[in-house]
Tab-separated table of C-alpha atoms and ligand atoms in Angstrom:
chain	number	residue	atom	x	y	z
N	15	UNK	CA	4.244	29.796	-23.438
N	16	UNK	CA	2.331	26.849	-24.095
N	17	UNK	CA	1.847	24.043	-22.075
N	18	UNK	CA	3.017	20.407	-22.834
N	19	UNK	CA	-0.357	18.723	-22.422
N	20	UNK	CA	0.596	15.156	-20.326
N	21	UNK	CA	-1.723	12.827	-21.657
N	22	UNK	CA	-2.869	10.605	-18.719
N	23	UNK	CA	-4.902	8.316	-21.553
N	24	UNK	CA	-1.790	7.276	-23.397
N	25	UNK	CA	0.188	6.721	-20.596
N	26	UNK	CA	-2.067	4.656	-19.316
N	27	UNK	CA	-2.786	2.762	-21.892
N	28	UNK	CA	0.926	1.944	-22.306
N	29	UNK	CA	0.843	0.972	-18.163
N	30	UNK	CA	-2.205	-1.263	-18.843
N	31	UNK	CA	-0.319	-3.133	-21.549
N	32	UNK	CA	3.274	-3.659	-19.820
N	33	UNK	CA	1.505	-5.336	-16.981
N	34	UNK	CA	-0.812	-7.494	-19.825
N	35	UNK	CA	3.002	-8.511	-20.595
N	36	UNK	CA	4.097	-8.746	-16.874
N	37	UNK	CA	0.570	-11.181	-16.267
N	38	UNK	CA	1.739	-13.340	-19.304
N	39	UNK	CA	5.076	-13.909	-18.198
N	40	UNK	CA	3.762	-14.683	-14.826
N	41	UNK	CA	1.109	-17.287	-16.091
N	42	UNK	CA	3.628	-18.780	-18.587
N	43	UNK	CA	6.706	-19.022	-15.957
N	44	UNK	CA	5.043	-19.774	-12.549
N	45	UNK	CA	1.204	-20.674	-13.046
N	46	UNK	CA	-0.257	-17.658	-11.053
N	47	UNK	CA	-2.715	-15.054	-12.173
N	48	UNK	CA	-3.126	-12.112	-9.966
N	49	UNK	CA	-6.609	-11.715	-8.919
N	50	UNK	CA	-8.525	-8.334	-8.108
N	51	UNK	CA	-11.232	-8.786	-5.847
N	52	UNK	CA	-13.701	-5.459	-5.780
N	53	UNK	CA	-16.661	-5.317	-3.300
N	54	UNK	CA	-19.648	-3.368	-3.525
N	55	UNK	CA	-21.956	-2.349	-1.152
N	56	UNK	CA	-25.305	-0.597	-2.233
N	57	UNK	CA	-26.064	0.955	-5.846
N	58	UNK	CA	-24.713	4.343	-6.011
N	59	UNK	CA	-24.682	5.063	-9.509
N	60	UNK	CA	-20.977	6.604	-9.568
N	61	UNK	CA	-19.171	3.456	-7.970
N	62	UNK	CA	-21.468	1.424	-10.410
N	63	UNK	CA	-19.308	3.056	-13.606
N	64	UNK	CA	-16.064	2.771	-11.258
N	65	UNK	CA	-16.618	-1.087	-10.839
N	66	UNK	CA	-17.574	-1.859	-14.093
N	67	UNK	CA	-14.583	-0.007	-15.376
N	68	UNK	CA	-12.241	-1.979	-12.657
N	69	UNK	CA	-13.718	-5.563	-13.451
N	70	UNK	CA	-13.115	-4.697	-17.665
N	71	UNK	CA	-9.843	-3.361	-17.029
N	72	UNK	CA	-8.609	-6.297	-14.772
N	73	UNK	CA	-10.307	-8.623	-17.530
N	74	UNK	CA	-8.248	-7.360	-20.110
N	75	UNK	CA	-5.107	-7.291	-18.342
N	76	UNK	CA	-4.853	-10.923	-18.069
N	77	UNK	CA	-6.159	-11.084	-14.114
N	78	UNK	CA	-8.989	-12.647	-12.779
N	79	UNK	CA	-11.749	-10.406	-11.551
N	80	UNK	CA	-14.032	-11.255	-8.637
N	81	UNK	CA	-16.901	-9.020	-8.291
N	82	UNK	CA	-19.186	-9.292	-4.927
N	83	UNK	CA	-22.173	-7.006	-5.367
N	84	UNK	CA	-23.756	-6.364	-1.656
N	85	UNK	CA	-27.270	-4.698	-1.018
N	86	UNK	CA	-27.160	-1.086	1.015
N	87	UNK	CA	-28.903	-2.788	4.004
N	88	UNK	CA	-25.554	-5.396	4.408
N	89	UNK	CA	-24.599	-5.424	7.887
N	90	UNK	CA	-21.295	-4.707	8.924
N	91	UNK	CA	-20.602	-8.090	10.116
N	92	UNK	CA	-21.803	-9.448	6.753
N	93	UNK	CA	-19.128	-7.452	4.907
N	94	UNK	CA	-16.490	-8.022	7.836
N	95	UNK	CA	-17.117	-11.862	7.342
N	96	UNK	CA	-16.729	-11.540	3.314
N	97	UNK	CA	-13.522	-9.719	3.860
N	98	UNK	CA	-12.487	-11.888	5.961
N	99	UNK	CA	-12.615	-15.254	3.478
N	100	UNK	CA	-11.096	-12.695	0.457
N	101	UNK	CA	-8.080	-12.135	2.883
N	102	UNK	CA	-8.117	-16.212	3.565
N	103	UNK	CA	-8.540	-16.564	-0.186
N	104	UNK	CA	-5.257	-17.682	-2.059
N	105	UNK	CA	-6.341	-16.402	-5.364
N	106	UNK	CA	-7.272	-13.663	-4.558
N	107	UNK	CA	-4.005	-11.264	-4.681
N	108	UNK	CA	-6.517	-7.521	-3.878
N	109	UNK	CA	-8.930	-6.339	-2.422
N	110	UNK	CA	-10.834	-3.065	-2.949
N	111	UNK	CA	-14.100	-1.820	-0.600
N	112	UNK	CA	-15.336	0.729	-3.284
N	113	UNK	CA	-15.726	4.101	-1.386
N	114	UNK	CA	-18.149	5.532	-0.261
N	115	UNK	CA	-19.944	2.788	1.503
N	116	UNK	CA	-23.368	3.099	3.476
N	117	UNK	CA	-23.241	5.511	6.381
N	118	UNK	CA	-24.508	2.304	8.973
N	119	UNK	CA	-21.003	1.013	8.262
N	120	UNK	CA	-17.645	2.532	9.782
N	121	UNK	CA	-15.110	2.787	6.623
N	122	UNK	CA	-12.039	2.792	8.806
N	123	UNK	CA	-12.962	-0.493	10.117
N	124	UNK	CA	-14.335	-2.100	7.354
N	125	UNK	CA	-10.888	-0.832	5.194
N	126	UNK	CA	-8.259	-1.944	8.206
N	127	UNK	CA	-9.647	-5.302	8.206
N	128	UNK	CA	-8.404	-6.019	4.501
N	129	UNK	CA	-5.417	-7.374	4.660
N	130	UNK	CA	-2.602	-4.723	4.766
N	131	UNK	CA	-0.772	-6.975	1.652
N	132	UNK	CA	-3.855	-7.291	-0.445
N	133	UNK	CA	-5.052	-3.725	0.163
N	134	UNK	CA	-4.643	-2.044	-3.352
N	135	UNK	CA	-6.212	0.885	-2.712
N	136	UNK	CA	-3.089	1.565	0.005
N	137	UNK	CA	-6.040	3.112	2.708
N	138	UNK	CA	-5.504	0.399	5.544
N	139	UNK	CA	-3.539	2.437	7.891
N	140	UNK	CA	-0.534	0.229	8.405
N	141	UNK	CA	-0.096	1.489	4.402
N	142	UNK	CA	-0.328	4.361	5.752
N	143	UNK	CA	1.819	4.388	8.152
N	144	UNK	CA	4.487	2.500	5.744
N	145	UNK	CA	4.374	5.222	3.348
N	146	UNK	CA	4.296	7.812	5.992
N	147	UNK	CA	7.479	6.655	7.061
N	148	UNK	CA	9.348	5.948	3.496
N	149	UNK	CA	8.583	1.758	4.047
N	150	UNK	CA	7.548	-0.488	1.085
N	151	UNK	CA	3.789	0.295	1.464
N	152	UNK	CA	0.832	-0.215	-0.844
N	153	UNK	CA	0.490	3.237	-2.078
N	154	UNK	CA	-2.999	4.953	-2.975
N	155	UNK	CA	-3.562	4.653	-6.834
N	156	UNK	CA	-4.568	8.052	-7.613
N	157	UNK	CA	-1.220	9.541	-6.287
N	158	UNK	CA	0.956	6.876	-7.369
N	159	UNK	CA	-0.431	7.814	-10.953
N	160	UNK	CA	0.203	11.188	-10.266
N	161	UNK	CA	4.107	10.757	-9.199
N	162	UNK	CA	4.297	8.342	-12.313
N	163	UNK	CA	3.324	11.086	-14.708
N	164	UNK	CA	5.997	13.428	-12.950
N	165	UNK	CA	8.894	11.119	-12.733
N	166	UNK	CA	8.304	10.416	-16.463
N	167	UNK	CA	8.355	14.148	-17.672
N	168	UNK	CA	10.808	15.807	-15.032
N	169	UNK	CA	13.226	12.273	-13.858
N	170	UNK	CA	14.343	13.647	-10.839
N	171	UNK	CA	12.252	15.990	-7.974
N	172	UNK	CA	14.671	15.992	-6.013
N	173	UNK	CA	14.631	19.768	-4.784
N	174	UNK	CA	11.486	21.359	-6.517
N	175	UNK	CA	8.981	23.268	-4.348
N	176	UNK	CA	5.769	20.936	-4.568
N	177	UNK	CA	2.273	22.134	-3.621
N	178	UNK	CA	-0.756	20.217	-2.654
N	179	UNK	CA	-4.007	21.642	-2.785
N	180	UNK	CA	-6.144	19.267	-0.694
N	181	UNK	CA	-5.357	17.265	2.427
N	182	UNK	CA	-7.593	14.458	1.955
N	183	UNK	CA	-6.415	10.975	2.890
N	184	UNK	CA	-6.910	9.430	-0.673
N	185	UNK	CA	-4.607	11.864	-2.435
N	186	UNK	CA	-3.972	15.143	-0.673
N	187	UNK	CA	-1.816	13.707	1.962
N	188	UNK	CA	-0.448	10.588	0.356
N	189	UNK	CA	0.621	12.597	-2.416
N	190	UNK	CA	2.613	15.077	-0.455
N	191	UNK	CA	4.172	11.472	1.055
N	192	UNK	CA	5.236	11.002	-1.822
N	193	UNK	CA	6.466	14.088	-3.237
N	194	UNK	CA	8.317	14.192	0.446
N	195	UNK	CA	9.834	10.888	-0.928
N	196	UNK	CA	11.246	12.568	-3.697
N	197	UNK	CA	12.790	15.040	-2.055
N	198	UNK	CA	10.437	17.728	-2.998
N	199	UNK	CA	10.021	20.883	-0.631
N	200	UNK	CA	5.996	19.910	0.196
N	201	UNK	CA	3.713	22.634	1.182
N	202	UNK	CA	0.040	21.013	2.051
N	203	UNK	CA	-2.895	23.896	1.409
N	204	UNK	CA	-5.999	23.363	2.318
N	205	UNK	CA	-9.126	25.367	3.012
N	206	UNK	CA	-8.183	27.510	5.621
N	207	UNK	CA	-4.639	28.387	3.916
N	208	UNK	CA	-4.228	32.584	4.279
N	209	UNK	CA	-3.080	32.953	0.725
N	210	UNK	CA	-3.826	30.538	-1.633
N	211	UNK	CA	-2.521	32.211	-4.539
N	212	UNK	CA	0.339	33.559	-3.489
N	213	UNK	CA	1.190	29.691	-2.114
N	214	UNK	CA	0.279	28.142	-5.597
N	215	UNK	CA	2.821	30.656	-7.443
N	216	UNK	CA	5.197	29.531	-5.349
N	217	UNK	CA	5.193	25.916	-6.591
N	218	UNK	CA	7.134	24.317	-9.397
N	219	UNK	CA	4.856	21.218	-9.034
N	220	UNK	CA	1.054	22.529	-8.247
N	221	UNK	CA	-1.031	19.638	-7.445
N	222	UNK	CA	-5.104	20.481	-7.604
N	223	UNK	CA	-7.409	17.721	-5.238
N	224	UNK	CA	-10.196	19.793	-4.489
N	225	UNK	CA	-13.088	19.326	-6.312
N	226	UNK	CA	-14.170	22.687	-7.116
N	227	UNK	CA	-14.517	23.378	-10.605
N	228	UNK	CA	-11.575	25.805	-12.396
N	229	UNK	CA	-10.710	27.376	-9.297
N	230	UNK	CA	-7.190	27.472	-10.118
N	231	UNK	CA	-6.576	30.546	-12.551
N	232	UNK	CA	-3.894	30.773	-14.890
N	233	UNK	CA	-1.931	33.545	-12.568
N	234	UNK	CA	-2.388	31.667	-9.754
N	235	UNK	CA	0.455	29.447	-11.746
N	236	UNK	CA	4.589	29.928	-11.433
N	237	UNK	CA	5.619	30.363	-14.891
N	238	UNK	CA	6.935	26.952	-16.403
N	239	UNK	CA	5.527	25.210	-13.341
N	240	UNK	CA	3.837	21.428	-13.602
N	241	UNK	CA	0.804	21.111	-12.928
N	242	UNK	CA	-1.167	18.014	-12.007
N	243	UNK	CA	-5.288	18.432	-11.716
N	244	UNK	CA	-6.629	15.889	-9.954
N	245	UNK	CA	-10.217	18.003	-10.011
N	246	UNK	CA	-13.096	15.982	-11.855
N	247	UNK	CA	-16.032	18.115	-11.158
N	248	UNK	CA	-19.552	17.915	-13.664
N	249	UNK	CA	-20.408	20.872	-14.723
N	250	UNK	CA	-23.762	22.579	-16.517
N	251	UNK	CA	-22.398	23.299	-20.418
N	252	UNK	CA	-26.068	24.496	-22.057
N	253	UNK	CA	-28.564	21.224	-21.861
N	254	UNK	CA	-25.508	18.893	-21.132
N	255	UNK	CA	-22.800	18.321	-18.579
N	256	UNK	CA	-19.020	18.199	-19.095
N	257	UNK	CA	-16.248	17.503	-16.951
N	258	UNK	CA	-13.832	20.074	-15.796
N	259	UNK	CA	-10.964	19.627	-13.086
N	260	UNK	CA	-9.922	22.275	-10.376
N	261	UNK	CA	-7.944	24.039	-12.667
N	262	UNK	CA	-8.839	26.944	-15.376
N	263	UNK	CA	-6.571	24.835	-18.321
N	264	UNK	CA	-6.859	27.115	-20.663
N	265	UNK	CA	-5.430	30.469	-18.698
N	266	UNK	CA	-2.819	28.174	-16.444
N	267	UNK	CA	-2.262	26.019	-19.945
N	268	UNK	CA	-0.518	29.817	-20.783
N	269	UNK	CA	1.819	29.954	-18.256
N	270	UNK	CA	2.708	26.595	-17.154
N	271	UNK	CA	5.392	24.113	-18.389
N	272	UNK	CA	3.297	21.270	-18.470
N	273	UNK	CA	-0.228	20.401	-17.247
N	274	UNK	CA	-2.685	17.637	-17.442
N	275	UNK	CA	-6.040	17.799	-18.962
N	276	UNK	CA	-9.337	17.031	-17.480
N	277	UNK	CA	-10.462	14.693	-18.745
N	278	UNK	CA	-8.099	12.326	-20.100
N	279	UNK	CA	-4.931	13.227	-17.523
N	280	UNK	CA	-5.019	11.547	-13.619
N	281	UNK	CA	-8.623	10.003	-14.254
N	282	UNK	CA	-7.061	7.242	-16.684
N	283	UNK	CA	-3.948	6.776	-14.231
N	284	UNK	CA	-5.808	5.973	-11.333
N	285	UNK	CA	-7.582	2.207	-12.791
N	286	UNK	CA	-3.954	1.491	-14.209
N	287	UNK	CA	-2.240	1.886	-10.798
N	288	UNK	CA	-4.905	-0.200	-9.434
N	289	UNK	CA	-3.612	-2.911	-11.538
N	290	UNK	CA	-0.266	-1.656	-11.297
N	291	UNK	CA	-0.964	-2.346	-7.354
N	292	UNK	CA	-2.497	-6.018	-7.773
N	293	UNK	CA	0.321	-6.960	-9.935
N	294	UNK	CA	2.344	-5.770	-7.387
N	295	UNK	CA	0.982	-7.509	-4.477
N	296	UNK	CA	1.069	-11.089	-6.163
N	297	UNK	CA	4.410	-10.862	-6.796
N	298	UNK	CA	4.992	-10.085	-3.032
N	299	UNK	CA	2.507	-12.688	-1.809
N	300	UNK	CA	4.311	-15.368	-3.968
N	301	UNK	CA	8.361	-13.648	-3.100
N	302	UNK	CA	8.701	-12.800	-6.789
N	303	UNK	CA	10.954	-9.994	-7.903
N	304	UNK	CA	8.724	-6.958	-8.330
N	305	UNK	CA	8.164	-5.318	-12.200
N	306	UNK	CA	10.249	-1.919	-12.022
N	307	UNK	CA	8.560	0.982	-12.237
N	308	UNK	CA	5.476	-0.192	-11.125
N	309	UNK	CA	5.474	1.139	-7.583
N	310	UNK	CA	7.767	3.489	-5.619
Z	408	NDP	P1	-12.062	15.853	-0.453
Z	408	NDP	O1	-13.366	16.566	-0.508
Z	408	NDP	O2	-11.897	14.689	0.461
Z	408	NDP	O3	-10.916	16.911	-0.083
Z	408	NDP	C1	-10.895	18.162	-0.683
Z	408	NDP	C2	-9.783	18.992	-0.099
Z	408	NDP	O4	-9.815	20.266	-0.738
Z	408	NDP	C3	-9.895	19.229	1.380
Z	408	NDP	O5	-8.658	19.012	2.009
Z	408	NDP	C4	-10.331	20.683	1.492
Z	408	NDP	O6	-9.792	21.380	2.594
Z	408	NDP	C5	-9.730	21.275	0.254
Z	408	NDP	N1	-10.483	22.459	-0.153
Z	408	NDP	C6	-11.817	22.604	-0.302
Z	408	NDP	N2	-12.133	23.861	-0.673
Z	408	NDP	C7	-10.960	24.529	-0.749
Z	408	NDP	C8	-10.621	25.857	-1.066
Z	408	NDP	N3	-11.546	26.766	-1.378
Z	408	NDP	N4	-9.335	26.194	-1.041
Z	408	NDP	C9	-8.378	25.310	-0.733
Z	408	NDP	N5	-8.638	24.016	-0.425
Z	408	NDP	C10	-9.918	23.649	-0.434
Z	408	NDP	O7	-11.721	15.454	-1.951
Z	408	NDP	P2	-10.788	14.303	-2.568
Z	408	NDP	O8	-9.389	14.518	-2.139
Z	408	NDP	O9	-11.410	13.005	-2.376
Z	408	NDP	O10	-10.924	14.655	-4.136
Z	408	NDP	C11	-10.493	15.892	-4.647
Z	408	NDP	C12	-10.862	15.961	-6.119
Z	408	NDP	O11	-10.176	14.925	-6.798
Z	408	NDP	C13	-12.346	15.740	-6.418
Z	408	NDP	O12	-12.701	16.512	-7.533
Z	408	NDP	C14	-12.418	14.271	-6.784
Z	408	NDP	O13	-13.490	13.986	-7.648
Z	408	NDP	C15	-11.098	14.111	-7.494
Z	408	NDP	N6	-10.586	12.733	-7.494
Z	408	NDP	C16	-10.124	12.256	-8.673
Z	408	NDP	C17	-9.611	10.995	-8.752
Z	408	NDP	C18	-9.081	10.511	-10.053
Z	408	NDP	O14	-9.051	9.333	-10.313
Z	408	NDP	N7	-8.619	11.396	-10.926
Z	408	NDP	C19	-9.573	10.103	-7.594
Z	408	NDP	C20	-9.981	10.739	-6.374
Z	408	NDP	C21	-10.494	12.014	-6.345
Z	408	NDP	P3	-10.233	21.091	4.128
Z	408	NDP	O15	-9.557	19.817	4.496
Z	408	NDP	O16	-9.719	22.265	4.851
Z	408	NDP	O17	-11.728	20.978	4.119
């Protein structure tokens, strides 16, 4: 068998241009343009590329884009007190704290003092607790992309054996929320699971966020199975680097139903649901019927 590859790139790309149309209609029939705030703190060369890539995408979209640049040695007050005037801000509709931030400042505090309806990014923890608990919650972008992809290739879960690989906050465990939420039976592995392999083979949907390269071989996969690698790991390929995710795709390509590349599958999703989310949230801020589709 050969995989179907799920191309994150086009499905984004078809996300990013059904809200462009949503952000039209929304400027033409009420006057409002969702706005993204994204704040920065420091210069770490990864969340550099991640901003820039946010502030483009949210250009191009039709939203306003508000970039606020900090330097490392920002105190926490400083960044408590910006915060505070982007939740006080009416056109401002998001607001994402680009992760990681500086070790002097506490994430969890900094993140639950965005306000819960403006926090895109889903990580304050009364999202958390939303989601946890099957409410209307902001929910993380990287998962949301994730069940997106899904829905759109199987329709309904409802039943299938999911497993998670990862139990991180940003996707391991809201995306086991989710596939909960579908009705999914959810297994959660993690690094102390006994038998990793024999709990991946068990799994019609295998979900990869670990971020080790290709350490998901093809018979570690249940025949026909989906699976979704969230991996993006650099690795050596002679004098360059390439990206790989945390599964082997060309073994578990072999044996699955359908899998998603690295790059070009989740990576893609993850800016779209961003926008997907901001879109979201200014329809709620302003009591406007929500776009289908765009959230769960
Ligand atoms: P974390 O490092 O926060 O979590 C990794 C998880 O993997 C942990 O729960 C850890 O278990 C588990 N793990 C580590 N080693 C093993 C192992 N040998 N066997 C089983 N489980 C293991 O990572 P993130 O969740 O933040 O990210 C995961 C991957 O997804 C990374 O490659 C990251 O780059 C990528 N990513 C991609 C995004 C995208 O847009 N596509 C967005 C976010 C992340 P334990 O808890 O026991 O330590």
């Amino acid at each position: 068998m050969t995989a179907v590859r799920l191309d994150g790139k086009l499905f984004a790309a078809t996300l990013r241009a059904r809200i462009s149309d949503q952000v039209s209609h929304l400027r033409d029939a009420h006057g409002l343009t969702p706005g993204l705030a994204v704040v920065l703190v420091g210069e770490d060369p990864a969340s550099q590329v991640y901003v820039r890539a946010k502030g483009k995408q949210t250009v191009e979209v039709g939203m306003a884009s508000f970039e606020h640049k900090l330097a490392a040695e920002t105190s926490e007050a400083d960044l408590l007190a910006l915060i505070a005037r982007l939740n006080a801000d009416p056109k401002v509709h998001g607001i994402l704290v680009q992760l990681p931030l500086p070790a002097h400042l506490n994430s969890d505090l900094v993140i639950n003092s965005i306000d819960p309806a403006k926090d895109v990014d889903g990580f304050h923890i009364s999202n958390v607790g939303l989601l946890g608990t099957g409410q209307k919650a902001m929910v993380p972008c990287t998962p949301l992309g994730c069940l997106m992809m899904l829905r759109d290739h199987h329709g309904s879960l409802s039943g299938m054996e999911a497993v998670v690989v990862g139990r991180s906050n940003i996707v391991g465990k809201p995306m086991a929320q989710l596939l909960l939420g579908e009705s999914c039976t959810v297994t959660i592995a993690h690094s102390r699971t006994r038998d990793l392999a024999e709990t991946c083979r068990r799994a019609d949907i295998l979900v990869a966020a670990v971020g080790r390269p290709e350490m998901i071989p093809g018979d570690w996969v249940k025949p026909g199975a989906t699976v979704i690698d969230v991996g993006i790991n650099r690795i050596a390929a002679g004098e360059k680097t390439r990206l790989v995710g945390d599964v082997d795709y060309e073994s578990a390509a072999q044996v699955a139903g359908a899998i998603t590349p690295v790059p070009g599958g989740v990576g893609p999703m993850t800016i779209a649901c961003l926008l997907a989310n901001t879109l979201t949230a200014c329809c709620r801020a302003h009591g406007l019927p929500e776009p289908e589709g765009l959230t769960v």
